[in-house]
Each structure stands twice: as C-alpha cells, then as structure tokens.
mmCIF file of C-alpha atoms in Angstrom:
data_model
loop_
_atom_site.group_PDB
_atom_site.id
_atom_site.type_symbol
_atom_site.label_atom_id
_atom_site.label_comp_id
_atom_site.label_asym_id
_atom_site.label_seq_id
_atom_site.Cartn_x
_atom_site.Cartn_y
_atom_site.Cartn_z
ATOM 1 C CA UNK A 1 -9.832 2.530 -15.164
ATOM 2 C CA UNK A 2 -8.617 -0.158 -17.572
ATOM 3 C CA UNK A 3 -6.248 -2.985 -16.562
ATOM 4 C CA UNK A 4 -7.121 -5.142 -19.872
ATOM 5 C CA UNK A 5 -5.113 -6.881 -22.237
ATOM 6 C CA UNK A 6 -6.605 -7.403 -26.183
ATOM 7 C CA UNK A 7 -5.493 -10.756 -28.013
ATOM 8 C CA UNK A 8 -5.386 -10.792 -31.476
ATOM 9 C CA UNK A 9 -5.453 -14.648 -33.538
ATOM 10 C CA UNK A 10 -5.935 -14.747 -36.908
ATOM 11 C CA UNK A 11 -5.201 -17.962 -38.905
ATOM 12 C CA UNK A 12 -4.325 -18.332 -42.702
ATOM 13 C CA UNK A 13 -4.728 -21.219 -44.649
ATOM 14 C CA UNK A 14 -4.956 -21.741 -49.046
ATOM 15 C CA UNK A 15 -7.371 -24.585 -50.470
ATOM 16 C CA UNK A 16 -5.728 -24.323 -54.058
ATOM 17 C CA UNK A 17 -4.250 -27.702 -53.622
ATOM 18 C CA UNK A 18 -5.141 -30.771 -51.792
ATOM 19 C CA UNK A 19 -2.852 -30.094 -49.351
ATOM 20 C CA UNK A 20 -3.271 -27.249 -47.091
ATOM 21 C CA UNK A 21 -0.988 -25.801 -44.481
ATOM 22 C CA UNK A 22 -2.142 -23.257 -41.285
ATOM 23 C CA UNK A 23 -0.082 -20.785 -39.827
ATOM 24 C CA UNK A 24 -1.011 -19.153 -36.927
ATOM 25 C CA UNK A 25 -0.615 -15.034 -36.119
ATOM 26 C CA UNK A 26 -0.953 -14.633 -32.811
ATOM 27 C CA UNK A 27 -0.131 -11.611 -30.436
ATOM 28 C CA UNK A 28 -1.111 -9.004 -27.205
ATOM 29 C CA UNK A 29 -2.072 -5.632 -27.352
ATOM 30 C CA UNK A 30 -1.403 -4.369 -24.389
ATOM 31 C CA UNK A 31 -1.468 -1.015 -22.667
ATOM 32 C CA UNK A 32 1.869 0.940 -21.723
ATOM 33 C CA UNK A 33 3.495 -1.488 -19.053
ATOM 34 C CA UNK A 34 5.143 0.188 -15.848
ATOM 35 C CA UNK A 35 6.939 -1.953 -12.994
ATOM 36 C CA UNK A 36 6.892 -0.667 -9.828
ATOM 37 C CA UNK A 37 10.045 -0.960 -7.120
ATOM 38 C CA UNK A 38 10.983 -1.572 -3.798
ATOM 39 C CA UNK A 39 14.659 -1.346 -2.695
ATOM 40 C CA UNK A 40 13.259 -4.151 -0.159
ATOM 41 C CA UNK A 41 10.041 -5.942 0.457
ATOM 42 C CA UNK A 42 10.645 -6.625 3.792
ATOM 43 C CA UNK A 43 10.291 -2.989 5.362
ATOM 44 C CA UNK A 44 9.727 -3.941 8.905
ATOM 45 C CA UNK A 45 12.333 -6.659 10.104
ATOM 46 C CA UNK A 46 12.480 -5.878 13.204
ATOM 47 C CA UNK A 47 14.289 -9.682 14.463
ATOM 48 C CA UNK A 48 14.000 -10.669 17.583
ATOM 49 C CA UNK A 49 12.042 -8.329 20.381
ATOM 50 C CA UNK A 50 12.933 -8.968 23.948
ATOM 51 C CA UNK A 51 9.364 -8.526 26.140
ATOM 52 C CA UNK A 52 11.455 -6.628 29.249
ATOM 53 C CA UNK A 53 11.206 -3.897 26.830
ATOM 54 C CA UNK A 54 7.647 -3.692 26.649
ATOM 55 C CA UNK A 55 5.366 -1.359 27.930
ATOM 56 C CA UNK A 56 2.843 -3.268 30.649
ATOM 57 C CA UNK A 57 0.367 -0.864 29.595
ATOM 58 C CA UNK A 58 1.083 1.423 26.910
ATOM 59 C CA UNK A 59 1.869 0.224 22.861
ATOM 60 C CA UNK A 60 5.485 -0.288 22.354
ATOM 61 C CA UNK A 61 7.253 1.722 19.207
ATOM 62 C CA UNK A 62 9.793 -0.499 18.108
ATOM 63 C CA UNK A 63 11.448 0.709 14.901
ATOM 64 C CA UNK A 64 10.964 3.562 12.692
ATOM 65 C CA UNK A 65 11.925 2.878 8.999
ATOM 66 C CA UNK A 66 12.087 3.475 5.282
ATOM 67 C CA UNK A 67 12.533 2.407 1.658
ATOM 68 C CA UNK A 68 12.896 3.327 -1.698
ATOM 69 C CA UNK A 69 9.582 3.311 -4.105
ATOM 70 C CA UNK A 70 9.881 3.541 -7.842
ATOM 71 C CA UNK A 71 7.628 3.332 -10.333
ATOM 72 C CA UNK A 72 9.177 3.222 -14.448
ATOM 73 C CA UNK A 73 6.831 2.929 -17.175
ATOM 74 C CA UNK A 74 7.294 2.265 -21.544
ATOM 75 C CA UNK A 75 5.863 5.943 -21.935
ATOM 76 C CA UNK A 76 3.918 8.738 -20.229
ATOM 77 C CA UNK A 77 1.282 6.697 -18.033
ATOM 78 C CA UNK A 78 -1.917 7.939 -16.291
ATOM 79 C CA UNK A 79 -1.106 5.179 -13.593
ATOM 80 C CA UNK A 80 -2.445 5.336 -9.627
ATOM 81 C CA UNK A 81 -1.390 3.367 -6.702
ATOM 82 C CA UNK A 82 -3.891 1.397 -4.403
ATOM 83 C CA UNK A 83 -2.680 -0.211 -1.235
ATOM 84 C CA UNK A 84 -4.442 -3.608 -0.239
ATOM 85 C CA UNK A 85 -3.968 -4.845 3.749
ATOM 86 C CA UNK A 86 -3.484 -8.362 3.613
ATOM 87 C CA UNK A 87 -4.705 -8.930 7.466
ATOM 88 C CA UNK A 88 -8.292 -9.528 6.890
ATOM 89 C CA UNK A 89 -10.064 -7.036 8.835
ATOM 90 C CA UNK A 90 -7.358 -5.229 10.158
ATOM 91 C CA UNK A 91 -8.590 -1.369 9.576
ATOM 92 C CA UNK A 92 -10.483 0.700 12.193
ATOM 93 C CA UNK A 93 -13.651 1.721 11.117
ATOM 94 C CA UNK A 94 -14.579 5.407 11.371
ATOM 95 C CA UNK A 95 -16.800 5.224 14.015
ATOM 96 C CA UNK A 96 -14.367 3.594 16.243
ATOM 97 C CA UNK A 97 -11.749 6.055 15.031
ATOM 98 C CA UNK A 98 -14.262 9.547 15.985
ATOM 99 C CA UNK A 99 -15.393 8.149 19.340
ATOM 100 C CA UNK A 100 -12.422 5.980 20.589
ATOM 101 C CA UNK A 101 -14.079 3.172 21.837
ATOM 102 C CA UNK A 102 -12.425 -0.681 21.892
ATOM 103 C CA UNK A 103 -11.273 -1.963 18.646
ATOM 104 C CA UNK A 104 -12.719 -5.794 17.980
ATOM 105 C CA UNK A 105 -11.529 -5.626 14.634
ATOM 106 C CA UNK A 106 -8.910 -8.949 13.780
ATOM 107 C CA UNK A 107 -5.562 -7.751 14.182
ATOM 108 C CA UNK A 108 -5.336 -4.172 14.976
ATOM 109 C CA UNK A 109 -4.744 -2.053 18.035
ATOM 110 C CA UNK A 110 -5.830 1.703 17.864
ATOM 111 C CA UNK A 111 -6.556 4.556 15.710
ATOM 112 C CA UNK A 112 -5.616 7.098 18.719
ATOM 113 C CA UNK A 113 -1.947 6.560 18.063
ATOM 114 C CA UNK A 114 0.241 9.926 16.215
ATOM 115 C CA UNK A 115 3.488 7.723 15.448
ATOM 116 C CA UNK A 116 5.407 10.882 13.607
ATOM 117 C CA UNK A 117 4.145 13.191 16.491
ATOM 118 C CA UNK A 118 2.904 15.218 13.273
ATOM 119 C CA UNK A 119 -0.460 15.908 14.902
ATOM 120 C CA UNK A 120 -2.027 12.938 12.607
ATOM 121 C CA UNK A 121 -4.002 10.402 13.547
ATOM 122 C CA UNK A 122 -3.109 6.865 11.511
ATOM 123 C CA UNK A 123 -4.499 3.612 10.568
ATOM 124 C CA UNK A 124 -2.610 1.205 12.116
ATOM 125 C CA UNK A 125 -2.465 -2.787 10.217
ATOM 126 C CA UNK A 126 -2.013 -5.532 12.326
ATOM 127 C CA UNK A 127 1.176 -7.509 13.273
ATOM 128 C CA UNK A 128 -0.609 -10.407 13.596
ATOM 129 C CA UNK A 129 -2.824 -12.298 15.821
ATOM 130 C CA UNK A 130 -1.581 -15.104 19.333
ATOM 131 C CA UNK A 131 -2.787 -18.327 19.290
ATOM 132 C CA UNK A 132 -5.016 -16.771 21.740
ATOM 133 C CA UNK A 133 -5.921 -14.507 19.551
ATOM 134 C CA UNK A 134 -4.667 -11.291 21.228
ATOM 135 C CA UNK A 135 -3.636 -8.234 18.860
ATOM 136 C CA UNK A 136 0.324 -8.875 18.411
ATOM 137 C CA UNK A 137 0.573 -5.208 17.360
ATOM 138 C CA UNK A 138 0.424 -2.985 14.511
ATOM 139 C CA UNK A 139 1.964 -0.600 12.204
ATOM 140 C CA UNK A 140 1.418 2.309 10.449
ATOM 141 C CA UNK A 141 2.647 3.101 6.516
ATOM 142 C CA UNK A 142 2.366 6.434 4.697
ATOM 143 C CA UNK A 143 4.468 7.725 1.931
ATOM 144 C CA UNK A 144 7.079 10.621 3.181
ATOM 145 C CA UNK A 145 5.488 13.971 1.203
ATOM 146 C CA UNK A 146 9.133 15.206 0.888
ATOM 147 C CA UNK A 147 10.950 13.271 -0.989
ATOM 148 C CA UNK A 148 8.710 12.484 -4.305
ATOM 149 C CA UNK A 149 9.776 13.119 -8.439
ATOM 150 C CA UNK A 150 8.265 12.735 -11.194
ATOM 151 C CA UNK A 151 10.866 12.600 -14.536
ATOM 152 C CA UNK A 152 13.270 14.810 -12.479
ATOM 153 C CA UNK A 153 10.615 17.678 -11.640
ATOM 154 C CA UNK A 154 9.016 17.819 -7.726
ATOM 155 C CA UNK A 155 5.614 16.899 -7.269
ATOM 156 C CA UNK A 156 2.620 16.814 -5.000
ATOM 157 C CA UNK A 157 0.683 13.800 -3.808
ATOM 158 C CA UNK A 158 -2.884 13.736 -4.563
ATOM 159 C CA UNK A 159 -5.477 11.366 -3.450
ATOM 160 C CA UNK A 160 -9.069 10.148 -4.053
ATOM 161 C CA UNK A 161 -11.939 8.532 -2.032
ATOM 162 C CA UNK A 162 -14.207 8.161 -4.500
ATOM 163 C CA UNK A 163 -12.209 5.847 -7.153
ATOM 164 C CA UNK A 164 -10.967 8.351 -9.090
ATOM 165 C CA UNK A 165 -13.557 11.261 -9.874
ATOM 166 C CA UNK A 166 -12.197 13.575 -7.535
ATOM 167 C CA UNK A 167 -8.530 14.135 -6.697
ATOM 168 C CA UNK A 168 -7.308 16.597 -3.747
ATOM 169 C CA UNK A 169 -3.867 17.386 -2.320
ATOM 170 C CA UNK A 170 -3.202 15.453 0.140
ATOM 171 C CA UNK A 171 -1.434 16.163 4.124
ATOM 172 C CA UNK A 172 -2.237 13.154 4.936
ATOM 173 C CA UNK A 173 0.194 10.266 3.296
ATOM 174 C CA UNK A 174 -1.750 7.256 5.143
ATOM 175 C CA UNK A 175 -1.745 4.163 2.755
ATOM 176 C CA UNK A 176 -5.179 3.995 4.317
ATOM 177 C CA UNK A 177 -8.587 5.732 5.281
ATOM 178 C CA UNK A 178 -11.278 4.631 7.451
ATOM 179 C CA UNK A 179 -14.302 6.224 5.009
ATOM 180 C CA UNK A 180 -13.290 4.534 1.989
ATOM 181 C CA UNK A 181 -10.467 2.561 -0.574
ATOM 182 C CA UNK A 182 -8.088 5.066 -0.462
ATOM 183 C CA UNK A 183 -6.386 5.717 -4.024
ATOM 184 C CA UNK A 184 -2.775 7.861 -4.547
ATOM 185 C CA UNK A 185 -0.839 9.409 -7.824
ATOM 186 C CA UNK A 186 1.117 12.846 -7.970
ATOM 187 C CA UNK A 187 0.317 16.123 -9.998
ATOM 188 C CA UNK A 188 2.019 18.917 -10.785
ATOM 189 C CA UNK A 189 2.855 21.199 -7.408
ATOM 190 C CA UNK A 190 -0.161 22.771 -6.496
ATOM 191 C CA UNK A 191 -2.719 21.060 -8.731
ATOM 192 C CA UNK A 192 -4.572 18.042 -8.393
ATOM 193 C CA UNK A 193 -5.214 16.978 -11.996
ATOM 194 C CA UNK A 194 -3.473 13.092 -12.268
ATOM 195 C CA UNK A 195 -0.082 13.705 -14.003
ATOM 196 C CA UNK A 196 1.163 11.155 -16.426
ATOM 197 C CA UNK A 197 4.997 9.949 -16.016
ATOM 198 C CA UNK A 198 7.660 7.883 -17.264
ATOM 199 C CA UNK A 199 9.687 7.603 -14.002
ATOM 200 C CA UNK A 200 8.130 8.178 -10.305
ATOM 201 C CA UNK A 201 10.475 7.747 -7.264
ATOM 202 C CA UNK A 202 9.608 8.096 -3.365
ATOM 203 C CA UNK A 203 10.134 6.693 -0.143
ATOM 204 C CA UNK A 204 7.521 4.485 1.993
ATOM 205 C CA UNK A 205 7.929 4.991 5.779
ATOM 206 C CA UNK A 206 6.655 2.668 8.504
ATOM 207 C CA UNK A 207 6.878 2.324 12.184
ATOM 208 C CA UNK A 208 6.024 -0.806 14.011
ATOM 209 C CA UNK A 209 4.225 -0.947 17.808
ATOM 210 C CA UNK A 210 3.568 -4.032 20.160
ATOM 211 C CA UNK A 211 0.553 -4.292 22.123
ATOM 212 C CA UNK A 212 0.597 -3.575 25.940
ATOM 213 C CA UNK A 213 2.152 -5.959 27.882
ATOM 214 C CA UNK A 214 -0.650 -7.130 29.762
ATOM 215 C CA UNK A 215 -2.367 -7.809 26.755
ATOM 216 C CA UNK A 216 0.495 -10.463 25.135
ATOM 217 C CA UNK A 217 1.222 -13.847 26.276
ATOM 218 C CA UNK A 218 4.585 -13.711 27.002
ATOM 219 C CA UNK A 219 5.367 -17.331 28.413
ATOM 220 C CA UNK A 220 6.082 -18.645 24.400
ATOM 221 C CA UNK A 221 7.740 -17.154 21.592
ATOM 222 C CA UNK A 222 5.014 -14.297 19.393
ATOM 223 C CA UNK A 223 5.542 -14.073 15.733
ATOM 224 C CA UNK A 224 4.718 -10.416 13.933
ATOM 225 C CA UNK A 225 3.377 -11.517 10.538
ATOM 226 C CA UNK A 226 1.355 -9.366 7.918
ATOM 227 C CA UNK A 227 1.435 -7.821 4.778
ATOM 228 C CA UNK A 228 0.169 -5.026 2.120
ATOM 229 C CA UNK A 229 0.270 -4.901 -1.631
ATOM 230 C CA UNK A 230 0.408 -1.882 -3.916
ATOM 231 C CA UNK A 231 -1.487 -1.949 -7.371
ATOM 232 C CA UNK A 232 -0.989 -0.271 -10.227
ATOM 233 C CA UNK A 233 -4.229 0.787 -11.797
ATOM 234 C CA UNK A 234 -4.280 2.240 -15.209
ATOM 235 C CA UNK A 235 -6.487 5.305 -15.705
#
C-alpha cells in the first residue's frame, strides 16, 4: 500500500559573470488523486429524543437511515476503504461477541443486537459516554450490498482481514470486525480480485439505539456524540 507523495527541487544557477541569479524548479509527484463523497456527514441526526420513549430494559432503535457514498478518482485507481471509530475503545472484542458476556469496553452496548433483522450479528460504536460514565448508546454502519457501481457496471463488495493479501466476497457489509482492521473495495461480480475504477458510488446505512432505561440518567439532558472516518488507501 502506498499513500506517498515524491518532491522534486532542483535549482539552477550560471557563474559566468559576477553576478549570479537562482531559480528554483520545484514540484509533486503524486499518485492518481481520488476524493471520496458524502451527500451528508452528519448521517445520524436524530435531534432531540424524549426518554418516555425508552425502553426501561431493552436498547431503544431510534432511526434507521442512509446516504450517498462516492468515490471519483484522475484515472483507474487500485484504491480500498478503511473505516476508523473515533470512540476510543468502542468495539466488542470477539470473545465478548462468541460468549455474550458484559461489555466493559468505553462506549458501546452489545454485539447480540441484529438491527436489519437480516440474521447478522453487528458491531455496534458508541453514542457516547454520561458524565457518569454510562453507555449513551450505539450504532451500527454497514454499506447496503445492493446498491453499489463501479463506472456504470454492478459490482460486488469484497473485503480483507489481513491488510490486503487476501480478498473474499463479502455478506457481511459491517464497517467493522471484531478479529481484525477490517478493509473494503469492489470487484467484478463474482470475483474477488481488487478492481480499479474511475467512479464508485454506494449508499452507507446506519441505525442508532439508546441504552436501557435503567441504565441512563435521565434527570439532565444526554448528548449522543461520536464519530468514524473512512480512508482511502492506495494499493
């Protein structure tokens, strides 16, 4: 994977005469750029909450959404996506996840949750910790298998565990895994050899709980906060 930039300075200069002038060459060779898009960064808005509709104990779904994701690059790229939680310590580790005992981990909730009632288990991020530091809530973020292109042609996810040396179609569309950094591009349908593109476009979809009731103090106003990035990486 290379996410380098080369920079080229070369000066010229002429000691014929006594008085010499410099001139500067500078300039950045750089690999093909792509920009990825959002048709909003702020995918789970979900205002203001009223507590009578929570659950005293069961999690709360609150909203179910989705946005547009586009990726548009200077040329054919070899480019994957890597998602990156922003709440420190927010994923459920594996062992948690097999055996379903308590979560301690800052910020999240449970594993145990299927929020598309698709059968699959998924990583829920936090929402956020109380000044108490009870678990706000969480969320859970995948990217909708349907609805992906490539330069106008349909293709399959594919993802890797392992940084990159192995690639397999995926059914599950989790930004996240427990085992491991969890790494996404697309191929060509049923293949699983990284496809190089000019113009990607999908949708992310998300779905927001709060925690049980008896687990929130609800005598002051709870703020949901958190965050994920997605990186390019160049292969």
């Amino acid at each position: 994977m290379q996410k380098s930039l080369c920079a080229l300075a070369l000066i010229a200069s002429s000691s014929l005469e006594a008085n010499n002038a410099g001139v500067n060459i500078t300039g950045i060779i750089q690999p093909v750029a792509c920009t990825p898009n959002l048709s909003t960064s702020n995918l789970l808005n979900d205002g203001i909450i009223k507590a009578k509709i929570l659950k005293k104990n069961d999690h709360t779904p609150i909203s179910a959404k989705a946005i547009d994701f586009s990726i548009r690059c200077d040329g054919l790229t070899l480019v994957v996506i890597k998602a990156i939680n922003n709440c420190i310590g927010s994923l459920v580790d594996a062992k948690r996840k097999a055996t379903g005992a308590a979560h301690t981990h800052s910020c999240s909730i449970s594993s145990e949750i299927q929020p598309w009632g698709d059968g699959t288990h998924y990583i829920l991020l936090g929402l956020g910790l109380e000044e108490n530091n009870a678990k706000i809530g969480g969320y859970a973020i995948r990217f909708n298998l349907t609805s992906t292109s490539a330069d106008g042609n349909a293709v399959d996810y594919i993802a890797s565990l392992d940084s990159g040396k192995t690639w397999t179609i995926t059914n599950s569309a989790g930004l996240f895994d427990p085992l491991a950094p969890k790494l996404f591009t697309i191929t060509k349908k049923g293949k699983t050899k990284p496809l190089a593109f000019k113009i990607f476009s999908g949708e992310i979809e998300a779905i927001s709980f709060i925690n049980k009731k008896t687990e929130l103090d609800l005598t002051r106003p709870t703020i949901t906060d958190s965050s994920i990035t997605l990186e390019l990486v160049y292969f």
